[in-house]
mmCIF file of C-alpha atoms and ligand atoms in Angstrom:
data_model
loop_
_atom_site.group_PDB
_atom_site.id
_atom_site.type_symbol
_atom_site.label_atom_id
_atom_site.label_comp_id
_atom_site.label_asym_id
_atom_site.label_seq_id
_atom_site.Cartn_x
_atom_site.Cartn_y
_atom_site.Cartn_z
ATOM 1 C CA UNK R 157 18.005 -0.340 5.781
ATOM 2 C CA UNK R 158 15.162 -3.014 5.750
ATOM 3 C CA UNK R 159 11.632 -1.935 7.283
ATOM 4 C CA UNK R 160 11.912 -4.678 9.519
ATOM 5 C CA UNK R 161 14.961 -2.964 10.971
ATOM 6 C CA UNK R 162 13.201 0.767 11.608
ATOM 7 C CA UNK R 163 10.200 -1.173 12.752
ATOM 8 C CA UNK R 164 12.487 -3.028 15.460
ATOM 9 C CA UNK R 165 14.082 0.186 16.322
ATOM 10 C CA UNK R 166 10.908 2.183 17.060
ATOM 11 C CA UNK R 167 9.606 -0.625 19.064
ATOM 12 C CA UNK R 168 12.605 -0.744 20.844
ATOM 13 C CA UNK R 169 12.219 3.042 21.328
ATOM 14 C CA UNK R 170 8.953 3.281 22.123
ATOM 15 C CA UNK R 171 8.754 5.604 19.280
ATOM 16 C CA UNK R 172 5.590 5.474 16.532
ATOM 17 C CA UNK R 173 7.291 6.153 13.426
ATOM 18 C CA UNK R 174 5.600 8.024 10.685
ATOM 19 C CA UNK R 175 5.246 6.830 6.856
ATOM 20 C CA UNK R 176 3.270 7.326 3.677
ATOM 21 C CA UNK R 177 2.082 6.034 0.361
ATOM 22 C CA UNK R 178 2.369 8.569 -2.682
ATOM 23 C CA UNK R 179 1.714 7.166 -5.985
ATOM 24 C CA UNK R 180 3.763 8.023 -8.864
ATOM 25 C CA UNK R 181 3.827 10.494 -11.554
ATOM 26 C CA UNK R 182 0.907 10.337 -14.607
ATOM 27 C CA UNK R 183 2.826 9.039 -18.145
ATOM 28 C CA UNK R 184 4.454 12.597 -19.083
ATOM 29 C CA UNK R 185 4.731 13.977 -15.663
ATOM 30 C CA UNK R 186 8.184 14.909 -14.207
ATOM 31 C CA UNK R 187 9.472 14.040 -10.713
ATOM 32 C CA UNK R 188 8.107 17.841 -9.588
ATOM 33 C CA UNK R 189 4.788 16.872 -8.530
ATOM 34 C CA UNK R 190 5.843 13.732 -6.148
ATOM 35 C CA UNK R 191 9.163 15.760 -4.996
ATOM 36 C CA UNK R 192 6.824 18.781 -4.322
ATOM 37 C CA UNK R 193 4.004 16.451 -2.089
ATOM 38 C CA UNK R 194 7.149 14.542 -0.099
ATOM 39 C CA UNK R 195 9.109 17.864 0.789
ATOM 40 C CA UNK R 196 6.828 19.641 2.959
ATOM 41 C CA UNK R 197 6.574 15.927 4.939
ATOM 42 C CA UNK R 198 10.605 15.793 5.283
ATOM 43 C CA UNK R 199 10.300 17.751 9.091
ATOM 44 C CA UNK R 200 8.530 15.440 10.564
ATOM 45 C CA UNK R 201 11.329 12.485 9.785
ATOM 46 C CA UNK R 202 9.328 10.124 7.870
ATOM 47 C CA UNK R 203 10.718 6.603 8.331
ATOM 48 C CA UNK R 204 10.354 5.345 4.823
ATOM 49 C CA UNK R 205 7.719 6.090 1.917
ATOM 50 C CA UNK R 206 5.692 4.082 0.043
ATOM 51 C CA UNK R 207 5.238 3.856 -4.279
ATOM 52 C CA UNK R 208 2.214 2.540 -5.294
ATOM 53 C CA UNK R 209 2.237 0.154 -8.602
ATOM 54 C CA UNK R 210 -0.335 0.557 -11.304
ATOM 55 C CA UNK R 211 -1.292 -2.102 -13.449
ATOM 56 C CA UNK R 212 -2.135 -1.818 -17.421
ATOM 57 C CA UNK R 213 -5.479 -0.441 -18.683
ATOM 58 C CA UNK R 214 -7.143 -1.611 -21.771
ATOM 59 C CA UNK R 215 -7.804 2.035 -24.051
ATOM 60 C CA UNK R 216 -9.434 1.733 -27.343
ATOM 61 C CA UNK R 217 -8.803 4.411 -30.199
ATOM 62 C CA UNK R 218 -10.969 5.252 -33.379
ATOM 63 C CA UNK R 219 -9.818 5.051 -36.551
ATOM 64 C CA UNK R 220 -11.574 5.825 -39.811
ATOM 65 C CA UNK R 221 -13.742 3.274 -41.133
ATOM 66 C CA UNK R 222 -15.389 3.176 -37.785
ATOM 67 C CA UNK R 223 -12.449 0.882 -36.479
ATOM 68 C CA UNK R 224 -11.218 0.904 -33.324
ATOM 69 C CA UNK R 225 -7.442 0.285 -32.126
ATOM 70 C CA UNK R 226 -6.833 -1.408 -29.000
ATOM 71 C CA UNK R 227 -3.916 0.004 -26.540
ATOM 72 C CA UNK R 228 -3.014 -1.815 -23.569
ATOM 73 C CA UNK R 229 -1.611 1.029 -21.857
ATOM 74 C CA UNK R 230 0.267 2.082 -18.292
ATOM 75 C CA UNK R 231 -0.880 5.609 -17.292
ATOM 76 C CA UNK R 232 1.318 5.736 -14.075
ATOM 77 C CA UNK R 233 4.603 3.491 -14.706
ATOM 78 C CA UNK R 234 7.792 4.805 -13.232
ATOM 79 C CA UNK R 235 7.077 3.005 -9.536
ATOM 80 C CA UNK R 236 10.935 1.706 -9.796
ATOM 81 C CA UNK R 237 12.321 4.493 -10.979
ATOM 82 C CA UNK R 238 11.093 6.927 -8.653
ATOM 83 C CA UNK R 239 11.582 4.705 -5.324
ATOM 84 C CA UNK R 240 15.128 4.771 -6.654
ATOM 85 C CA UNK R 241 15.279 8.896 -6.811
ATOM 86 C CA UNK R 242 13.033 9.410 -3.884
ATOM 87 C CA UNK R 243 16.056 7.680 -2.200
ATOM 88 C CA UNK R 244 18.716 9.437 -3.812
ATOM 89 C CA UNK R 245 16.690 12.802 -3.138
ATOM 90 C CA UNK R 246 15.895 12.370 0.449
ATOM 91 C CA UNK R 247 18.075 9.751 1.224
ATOM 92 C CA UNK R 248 15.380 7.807 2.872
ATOM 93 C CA UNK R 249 13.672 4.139 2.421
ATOM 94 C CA UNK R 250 11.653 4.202 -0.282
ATOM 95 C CA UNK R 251 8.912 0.826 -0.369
ATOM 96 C CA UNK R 252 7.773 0.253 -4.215
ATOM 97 C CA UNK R 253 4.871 -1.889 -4.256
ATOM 98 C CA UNK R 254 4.824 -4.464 -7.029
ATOM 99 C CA UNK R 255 1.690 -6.722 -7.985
ATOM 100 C CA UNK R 256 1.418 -9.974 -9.560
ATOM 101 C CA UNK R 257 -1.845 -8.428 -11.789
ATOM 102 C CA UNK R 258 -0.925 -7.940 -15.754
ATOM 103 C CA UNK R 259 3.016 -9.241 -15.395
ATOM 104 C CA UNK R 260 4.405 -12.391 -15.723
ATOM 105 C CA UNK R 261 6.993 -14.155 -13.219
ATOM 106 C CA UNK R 262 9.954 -13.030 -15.443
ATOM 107 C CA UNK R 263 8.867 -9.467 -15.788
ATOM 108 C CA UNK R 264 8.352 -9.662 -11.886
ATOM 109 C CA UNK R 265 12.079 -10.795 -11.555
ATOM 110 C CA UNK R 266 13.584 -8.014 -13.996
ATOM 111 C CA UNK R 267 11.666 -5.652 -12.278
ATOM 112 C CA UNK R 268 12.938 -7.031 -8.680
ATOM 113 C CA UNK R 269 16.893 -7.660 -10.437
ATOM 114 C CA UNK R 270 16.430 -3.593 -11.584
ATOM 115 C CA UNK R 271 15.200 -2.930 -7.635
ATOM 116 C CA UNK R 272 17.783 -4.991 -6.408
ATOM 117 C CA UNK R 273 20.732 -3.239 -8.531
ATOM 118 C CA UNK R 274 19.364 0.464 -7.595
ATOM 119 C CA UNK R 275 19.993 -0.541 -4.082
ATOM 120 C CA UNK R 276 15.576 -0.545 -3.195
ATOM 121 C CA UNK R 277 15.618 -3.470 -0.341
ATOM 122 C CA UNK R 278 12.550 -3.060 0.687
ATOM 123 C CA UNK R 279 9.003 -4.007 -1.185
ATOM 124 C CA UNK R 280 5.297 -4.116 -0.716
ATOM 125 C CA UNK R 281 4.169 -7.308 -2.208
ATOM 126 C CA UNK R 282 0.342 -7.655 -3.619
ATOM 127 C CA UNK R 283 -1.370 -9.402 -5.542
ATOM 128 C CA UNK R 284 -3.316 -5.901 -7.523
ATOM 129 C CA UNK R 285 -6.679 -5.718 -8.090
ATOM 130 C CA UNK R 286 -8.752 -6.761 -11.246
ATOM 131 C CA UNK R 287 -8.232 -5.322 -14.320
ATOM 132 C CA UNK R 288 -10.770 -2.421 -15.232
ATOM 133 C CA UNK R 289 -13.709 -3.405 -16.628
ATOM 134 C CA UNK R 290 -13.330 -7.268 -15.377
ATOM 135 C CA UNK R 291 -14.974 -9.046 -12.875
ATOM 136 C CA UNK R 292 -12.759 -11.051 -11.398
ATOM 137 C CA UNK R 293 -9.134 -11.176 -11.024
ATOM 138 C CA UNK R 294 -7.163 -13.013 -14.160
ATOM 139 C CA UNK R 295 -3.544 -13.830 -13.961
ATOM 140 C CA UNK R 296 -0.652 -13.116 -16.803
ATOM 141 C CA UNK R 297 -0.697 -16.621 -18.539
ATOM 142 C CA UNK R 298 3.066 -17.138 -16.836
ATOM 143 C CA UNK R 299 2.092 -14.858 -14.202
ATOM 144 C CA UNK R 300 0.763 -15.773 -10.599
ATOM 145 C CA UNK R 301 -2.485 -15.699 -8.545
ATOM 146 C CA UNK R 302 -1.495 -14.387 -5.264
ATOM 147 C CA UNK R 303 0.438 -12.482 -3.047
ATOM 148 C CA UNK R 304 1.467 -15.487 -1.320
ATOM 149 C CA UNK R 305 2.935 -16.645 -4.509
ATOM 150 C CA UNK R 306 4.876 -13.443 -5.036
ATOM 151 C CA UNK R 307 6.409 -13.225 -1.643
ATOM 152 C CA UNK R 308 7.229 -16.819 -2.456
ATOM 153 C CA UNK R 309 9.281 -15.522 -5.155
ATOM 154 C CA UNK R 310 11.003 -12.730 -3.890
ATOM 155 C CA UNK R 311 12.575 -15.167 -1.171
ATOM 156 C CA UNK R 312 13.349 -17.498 -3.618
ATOM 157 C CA UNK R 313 15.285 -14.955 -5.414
ATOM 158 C CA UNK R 314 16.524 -13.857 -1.615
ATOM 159 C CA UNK R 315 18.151 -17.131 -1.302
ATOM 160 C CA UNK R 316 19.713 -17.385 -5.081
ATOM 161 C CA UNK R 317 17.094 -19.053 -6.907
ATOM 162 C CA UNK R 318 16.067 -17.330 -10.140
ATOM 163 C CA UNK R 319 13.090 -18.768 -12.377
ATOM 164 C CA UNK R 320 15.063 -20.493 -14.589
ATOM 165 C CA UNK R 321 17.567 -22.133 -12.551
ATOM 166 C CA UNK R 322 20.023 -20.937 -15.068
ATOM 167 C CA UNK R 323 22.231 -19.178 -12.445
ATOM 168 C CA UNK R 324 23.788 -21.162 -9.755
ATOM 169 C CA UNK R 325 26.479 -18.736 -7.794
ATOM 170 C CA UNK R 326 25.231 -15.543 -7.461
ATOM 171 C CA UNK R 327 24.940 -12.386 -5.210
ATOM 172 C CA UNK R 328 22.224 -13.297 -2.885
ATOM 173 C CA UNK R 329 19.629 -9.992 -3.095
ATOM 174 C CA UNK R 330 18.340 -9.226 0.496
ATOM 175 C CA UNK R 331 14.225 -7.900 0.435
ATOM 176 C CA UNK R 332 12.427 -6.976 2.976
ATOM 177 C CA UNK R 333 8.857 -8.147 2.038
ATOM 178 C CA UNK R 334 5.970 -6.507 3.320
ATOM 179 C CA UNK R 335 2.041 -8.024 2.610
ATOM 180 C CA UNK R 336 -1.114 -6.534 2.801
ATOM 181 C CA UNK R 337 -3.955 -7.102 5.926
ATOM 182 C CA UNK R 338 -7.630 -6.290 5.615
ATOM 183 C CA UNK R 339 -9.152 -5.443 9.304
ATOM 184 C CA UNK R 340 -12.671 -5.350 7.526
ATOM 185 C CA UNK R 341 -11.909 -8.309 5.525
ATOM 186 C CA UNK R 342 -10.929 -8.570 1.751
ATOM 187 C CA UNK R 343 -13.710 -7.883 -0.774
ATOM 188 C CA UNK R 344 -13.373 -11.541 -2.162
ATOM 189 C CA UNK R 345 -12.736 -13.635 0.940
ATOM 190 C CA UNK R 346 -15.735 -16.098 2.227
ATOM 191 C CA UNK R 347 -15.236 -14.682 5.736
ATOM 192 C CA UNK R 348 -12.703 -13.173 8.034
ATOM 193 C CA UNK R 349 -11.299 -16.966 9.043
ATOM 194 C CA UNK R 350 -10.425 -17.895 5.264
ATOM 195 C CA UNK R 351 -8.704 -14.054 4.765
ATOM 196 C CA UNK R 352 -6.609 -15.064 7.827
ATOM 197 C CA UNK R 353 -5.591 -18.227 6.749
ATOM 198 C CA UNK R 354 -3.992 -16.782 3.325
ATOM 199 C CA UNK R 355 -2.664 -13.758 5.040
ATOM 200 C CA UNK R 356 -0.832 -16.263 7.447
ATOM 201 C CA UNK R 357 0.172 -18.208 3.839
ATOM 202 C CA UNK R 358 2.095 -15.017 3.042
ATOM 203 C CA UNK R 359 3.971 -14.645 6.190
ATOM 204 C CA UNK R 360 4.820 -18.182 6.338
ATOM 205 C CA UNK R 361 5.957 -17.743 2.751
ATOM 206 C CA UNK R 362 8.465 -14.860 3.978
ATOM 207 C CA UNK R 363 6.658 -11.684 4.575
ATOM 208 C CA UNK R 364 8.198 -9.654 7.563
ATOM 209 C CA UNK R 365 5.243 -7.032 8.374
ATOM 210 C CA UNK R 366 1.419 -6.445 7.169
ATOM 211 C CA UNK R 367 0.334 -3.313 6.027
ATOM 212 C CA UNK R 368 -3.050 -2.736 7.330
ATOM 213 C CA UNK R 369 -6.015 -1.570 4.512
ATOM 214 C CA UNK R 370 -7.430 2.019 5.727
ATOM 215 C CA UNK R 371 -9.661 1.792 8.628
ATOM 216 C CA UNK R 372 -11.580 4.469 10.315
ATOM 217 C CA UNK R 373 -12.065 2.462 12.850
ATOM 218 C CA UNK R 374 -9.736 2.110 15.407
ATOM 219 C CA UNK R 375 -11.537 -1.118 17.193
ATOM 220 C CA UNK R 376 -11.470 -2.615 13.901
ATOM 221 C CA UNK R 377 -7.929 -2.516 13.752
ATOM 222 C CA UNK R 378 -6.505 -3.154 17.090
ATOM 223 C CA UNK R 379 -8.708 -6.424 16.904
ATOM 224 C CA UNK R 380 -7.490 -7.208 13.983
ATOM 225 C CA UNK R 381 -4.071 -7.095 15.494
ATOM 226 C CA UNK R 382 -5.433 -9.380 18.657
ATOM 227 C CA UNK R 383 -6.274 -11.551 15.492
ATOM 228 C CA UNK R 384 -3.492 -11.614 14.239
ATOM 229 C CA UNK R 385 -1.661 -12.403 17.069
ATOM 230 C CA UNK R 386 -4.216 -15.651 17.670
ATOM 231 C CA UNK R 387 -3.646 -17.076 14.554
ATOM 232 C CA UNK R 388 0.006 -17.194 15.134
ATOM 233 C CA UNK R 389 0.744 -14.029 12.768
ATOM 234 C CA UNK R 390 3.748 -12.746 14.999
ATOM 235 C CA UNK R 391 4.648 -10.070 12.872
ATOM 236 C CA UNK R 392 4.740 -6.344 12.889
ATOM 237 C CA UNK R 393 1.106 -5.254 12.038
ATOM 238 C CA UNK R 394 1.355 -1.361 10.523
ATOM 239 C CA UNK R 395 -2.189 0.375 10.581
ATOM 240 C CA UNK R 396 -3.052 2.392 7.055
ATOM 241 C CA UNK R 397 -5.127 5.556 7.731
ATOM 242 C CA UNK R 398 -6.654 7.277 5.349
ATOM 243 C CA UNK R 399 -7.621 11.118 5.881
ATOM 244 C CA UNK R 400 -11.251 11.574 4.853
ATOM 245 C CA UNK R 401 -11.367 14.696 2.030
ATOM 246 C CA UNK R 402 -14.500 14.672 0.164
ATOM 247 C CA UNK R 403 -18.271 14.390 0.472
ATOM 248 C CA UNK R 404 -17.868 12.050 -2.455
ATOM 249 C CA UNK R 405 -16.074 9.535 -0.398
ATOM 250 C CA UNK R 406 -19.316 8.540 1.883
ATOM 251 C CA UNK R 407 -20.479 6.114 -0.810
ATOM 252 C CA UNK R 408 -16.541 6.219 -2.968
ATOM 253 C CA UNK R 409 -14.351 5.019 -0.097
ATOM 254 C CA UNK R 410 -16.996 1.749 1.070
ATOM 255 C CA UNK R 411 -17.365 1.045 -2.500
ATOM 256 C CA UNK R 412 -13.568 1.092 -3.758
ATOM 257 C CA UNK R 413 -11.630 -0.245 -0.105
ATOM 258 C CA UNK R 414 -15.299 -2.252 1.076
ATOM 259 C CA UNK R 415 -14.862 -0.621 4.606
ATOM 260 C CA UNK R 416 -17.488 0.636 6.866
ATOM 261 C CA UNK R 417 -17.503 4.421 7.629
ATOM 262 C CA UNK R 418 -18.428 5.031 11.760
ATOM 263 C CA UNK R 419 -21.524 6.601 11.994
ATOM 264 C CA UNK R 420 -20.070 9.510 13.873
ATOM 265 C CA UNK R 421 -17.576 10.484 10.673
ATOM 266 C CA UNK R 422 -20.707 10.023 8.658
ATOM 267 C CA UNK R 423 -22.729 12.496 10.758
ATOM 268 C CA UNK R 424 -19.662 14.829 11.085
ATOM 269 C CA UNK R 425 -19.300 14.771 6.827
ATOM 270 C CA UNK R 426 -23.136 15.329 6.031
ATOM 271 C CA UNK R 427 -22.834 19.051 8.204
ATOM 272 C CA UNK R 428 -20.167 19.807 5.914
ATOM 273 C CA UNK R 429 -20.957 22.642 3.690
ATOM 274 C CA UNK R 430 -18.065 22.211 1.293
ATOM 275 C CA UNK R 431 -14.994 19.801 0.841
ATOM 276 C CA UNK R 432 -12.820 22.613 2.683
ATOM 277 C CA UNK R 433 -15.225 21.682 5.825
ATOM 278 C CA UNK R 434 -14.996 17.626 4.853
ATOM 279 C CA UNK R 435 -11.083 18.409 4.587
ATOM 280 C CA UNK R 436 -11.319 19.502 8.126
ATOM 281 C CA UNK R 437 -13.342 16.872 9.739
ATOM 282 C CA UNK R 438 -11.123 14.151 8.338
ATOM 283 C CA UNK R 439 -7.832 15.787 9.567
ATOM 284 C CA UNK R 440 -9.270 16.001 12.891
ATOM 285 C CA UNK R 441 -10.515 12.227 12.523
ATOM 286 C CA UNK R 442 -6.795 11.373 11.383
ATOM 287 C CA UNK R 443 -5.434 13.281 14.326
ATOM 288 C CA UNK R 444 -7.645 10.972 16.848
ATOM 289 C CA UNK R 445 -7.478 7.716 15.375
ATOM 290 C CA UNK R 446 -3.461 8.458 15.480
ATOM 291 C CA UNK R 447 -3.342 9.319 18.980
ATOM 292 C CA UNK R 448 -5.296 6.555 20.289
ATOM 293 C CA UNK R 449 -2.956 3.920 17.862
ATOM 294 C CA UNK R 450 0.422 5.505 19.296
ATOM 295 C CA UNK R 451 -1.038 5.264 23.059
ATOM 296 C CA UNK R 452 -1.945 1.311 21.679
ATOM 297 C CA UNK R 453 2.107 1.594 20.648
ATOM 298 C CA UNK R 454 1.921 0.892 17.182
ATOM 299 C CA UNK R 455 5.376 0.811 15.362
ATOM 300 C CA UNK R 456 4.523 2.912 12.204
ATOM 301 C CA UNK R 457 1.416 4.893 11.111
ATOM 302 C CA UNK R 458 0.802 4.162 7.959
ATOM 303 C CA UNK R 459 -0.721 7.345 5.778
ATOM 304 C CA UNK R 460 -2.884 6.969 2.370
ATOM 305 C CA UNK R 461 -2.019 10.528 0.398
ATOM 306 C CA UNK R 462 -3.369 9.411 -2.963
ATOM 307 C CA UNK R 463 -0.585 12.121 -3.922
ATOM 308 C CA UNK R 464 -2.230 15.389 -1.968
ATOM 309 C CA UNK R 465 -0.382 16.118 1.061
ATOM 310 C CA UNK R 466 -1.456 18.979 2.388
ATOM 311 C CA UNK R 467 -3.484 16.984 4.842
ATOM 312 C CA UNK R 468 -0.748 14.550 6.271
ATOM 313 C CA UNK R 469 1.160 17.627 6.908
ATOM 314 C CA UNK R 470 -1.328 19.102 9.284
ATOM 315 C CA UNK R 471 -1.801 15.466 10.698
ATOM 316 C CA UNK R 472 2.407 15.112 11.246
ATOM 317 C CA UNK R 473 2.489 18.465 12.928
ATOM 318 C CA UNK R 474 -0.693 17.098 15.694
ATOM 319 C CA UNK R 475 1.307 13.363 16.149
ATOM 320 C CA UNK R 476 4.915 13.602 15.218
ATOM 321 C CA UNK R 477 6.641 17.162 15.769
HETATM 322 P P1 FAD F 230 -4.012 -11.686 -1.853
HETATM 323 O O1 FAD F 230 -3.199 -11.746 -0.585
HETATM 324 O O2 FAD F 230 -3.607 -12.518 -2.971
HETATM 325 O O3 FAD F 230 -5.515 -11.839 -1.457
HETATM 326 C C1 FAD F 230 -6.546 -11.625 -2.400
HETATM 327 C C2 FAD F 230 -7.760 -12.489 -2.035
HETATM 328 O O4 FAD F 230 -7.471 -13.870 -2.267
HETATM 329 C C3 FAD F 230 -8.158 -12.410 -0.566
HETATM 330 O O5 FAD F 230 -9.555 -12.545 -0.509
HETATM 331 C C4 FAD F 230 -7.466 -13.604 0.081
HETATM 332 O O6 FAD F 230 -8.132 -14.058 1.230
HETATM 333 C C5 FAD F 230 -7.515 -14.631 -1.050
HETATM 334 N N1 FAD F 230 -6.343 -15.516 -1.125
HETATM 335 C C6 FAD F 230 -5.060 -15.199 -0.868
HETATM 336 N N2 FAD F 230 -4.251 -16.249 -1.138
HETATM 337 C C7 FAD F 230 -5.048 -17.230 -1.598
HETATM 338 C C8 FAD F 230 -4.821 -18.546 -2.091
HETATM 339 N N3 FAD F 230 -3.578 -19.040 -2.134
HETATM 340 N N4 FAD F 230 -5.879 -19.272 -2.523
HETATM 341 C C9 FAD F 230 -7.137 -18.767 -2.489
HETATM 342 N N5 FAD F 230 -7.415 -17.514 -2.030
HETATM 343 C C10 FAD F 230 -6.385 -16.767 -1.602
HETATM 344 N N6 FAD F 230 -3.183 -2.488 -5.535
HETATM 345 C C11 FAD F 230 -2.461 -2.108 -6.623
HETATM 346 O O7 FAD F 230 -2.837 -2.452 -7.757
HETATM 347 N N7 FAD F 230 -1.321 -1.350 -6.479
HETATM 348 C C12 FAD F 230 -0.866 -0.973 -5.268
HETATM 349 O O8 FAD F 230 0.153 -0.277 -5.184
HETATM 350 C C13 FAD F 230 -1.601 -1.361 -4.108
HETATM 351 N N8 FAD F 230 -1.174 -1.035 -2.867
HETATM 352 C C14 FAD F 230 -1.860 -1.487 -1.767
HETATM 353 C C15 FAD F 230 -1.346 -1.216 -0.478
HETATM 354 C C16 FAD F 230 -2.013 -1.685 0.646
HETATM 355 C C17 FAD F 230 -1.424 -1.386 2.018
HETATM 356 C C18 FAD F 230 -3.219 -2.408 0.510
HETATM 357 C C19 FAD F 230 -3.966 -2.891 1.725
HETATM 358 C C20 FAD F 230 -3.728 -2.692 -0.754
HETATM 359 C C21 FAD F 230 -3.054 -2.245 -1.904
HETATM 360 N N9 FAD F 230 -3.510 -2.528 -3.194
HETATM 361 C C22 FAD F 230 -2.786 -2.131 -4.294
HETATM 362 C C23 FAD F 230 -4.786 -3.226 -3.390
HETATM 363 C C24 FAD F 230 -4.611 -4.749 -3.468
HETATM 364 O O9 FAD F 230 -3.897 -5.076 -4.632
HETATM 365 C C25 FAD F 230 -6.005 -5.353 -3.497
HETATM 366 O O10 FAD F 230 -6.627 -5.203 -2.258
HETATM 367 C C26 FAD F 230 -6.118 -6.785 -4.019
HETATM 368 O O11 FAD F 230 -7.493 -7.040 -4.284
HETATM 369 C C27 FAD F 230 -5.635 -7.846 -3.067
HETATM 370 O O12 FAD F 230 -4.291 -7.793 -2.892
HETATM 371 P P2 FAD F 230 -3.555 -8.748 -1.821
HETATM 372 O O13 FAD F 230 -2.122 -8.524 -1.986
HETATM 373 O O14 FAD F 230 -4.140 -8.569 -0.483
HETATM 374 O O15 FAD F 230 -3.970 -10.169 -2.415
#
């Protein structure tokens, strides 16, 4: 089933569906650990989950003599295959994200032909951020710059057209391509006007629904929406919410995601006496910000798990039992 399907359906419903992002398993790691955060979520009928792609990393090993041997290395590869067991496991949509950052356009196509054969229809399509260490973003030599460009792709594979142009009658694959919004503006963009003009490139390119960055800010993202909807983005906007866990995050999460924290969170995090307490705060911050978005009659609530779900499970039993 494409996402653009459940979304329709829960609109029609007047139903907020509920969804999350897991990542997947370290290099080494079995299925347990993913299998083990989604199962306790299964009650609360999540409408499809998320796979986050990780790009290469650059590690450097000594040697004697003082030498050093470069890896370019993948600690967290596997988003294909697991999106393909998480459906055969739960039987439910599984969205793999896949960048344009450290792969080239044909690796992007085997890696959509392998989606395409395991029956994954849906994707997440993103550009990926800079690799570690580097300043700015740097494209695969036969890679691409943008998401724009990658959605671009993926439809032109939707309608037949492989890089090449080797094959002329194929089977036609059918993605459902979802793109990534920023209510609090991308890092890199000028201003909010320029981010809105590339995030309406990727719709026009084929993009069906924008994921929303995390927000903790609920005006931030319903206006986002309103802005959205005046720069002729018609399509579903899904807000990402991220439950707050750790004192660490007051100066991690604004570094990492650039978003503001609301003073009020901020206050509520410095009483904190431990992370237990932080823990706390944030699921009851989660809770709120989810309410208010399901009275606004949001589709989907989108939630960031970074792989610990012990949170989202007492946020699902407040919003969706
Ligand atoms: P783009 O849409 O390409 O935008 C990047 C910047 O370039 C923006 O400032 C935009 O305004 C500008 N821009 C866009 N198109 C053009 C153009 N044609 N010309 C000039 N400027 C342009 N990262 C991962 O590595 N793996 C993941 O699994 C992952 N999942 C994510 C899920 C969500 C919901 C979100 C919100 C982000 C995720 N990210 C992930 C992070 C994402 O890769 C970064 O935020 C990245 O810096 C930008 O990705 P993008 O797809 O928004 O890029």
């Amino acid at each position: 089933m494409q996402i653009t399907d459940i979304i329709d359906q829960a609109l029609r419903s007047g139903r907020t569906r509920f969804a999350f992002e897991l990542l997947p398993p370290l290099k080494g790691d079995g299925t347990a650990g993913v299998f083990g955060a989604i199962d306790p979520l299964m009650r609360f009928d999540p409408a499809y989950i998320n796979v986050t792609y990780h790009r290469e990393e650059v590690k450097y090993v000594g040697r004697e003599g003082g030498l050093l041997e470069k890896h370019v290395v993948r600690r967290r590869p596997g988003t294909v295959g697991i999106s393909a067991a998480i459906m055969k496991r739960y039987g439910v949509e599984a969205v793999p994200h896949l960048i344009c950052g450290g792969q080239s356009r044909y690796d992007i196509e085997d890696a959509l032909i392998d989606l395409d054969l395991l029956g994954v229809n849906n994707v997440l399509a993103l550009r990926g951020d800079n690799l570690r260490g580097d300043r700015t973003f740097a494209p695969h030599p036969q890679g691409l710059s943008h998401a724009s460009e990658l959605v671009t792709q993926i439809a032109e594979m939707n309608r037949g057209h492989f890089i090449d142009g080797e094959v002329e009658e194929c089977h036609h694959s059918q993605f459902c391509i979802g793109v990534a919004g920023y209510p609090e503006k991308h890092a890199e963009s000028p201003n909010m006007e320029t981010d809105m003009k590339w995030l309406k490139a990727k719709v026009d390119a084929g993009a069906s629904y924008i994921v929303t960055q995390m927000s903790f800010d609920n005006r931030k993202i319903l206006s986002f929406i309103e802005r959205c909807r005046e720069y002729g983005i018609g399509v579903p906007v899904i807000p990402g919410i991220k439950p707050f866990s750790t004192k660490a995050q007051l100066t991690l999460l604004p570094q990492t995601f650039h978003v503001d924290l609301p003073e009020e969170l901020v206050r509520e995090v410095e009483r904190c006496d431990d992370n237990r307490q932080v823990r706390e705060v944030g699921v009851e911050w989660a809770i709120r910000q989810g309410r208010e978005l399901i009275e606004a009659g949001v589709p989907v609530l989108h939630f960031y798990t970074m792989g610990k779900t012990d949170n989202v499970v007492k946020i699902a039993e407040a919003l969706f039992r």
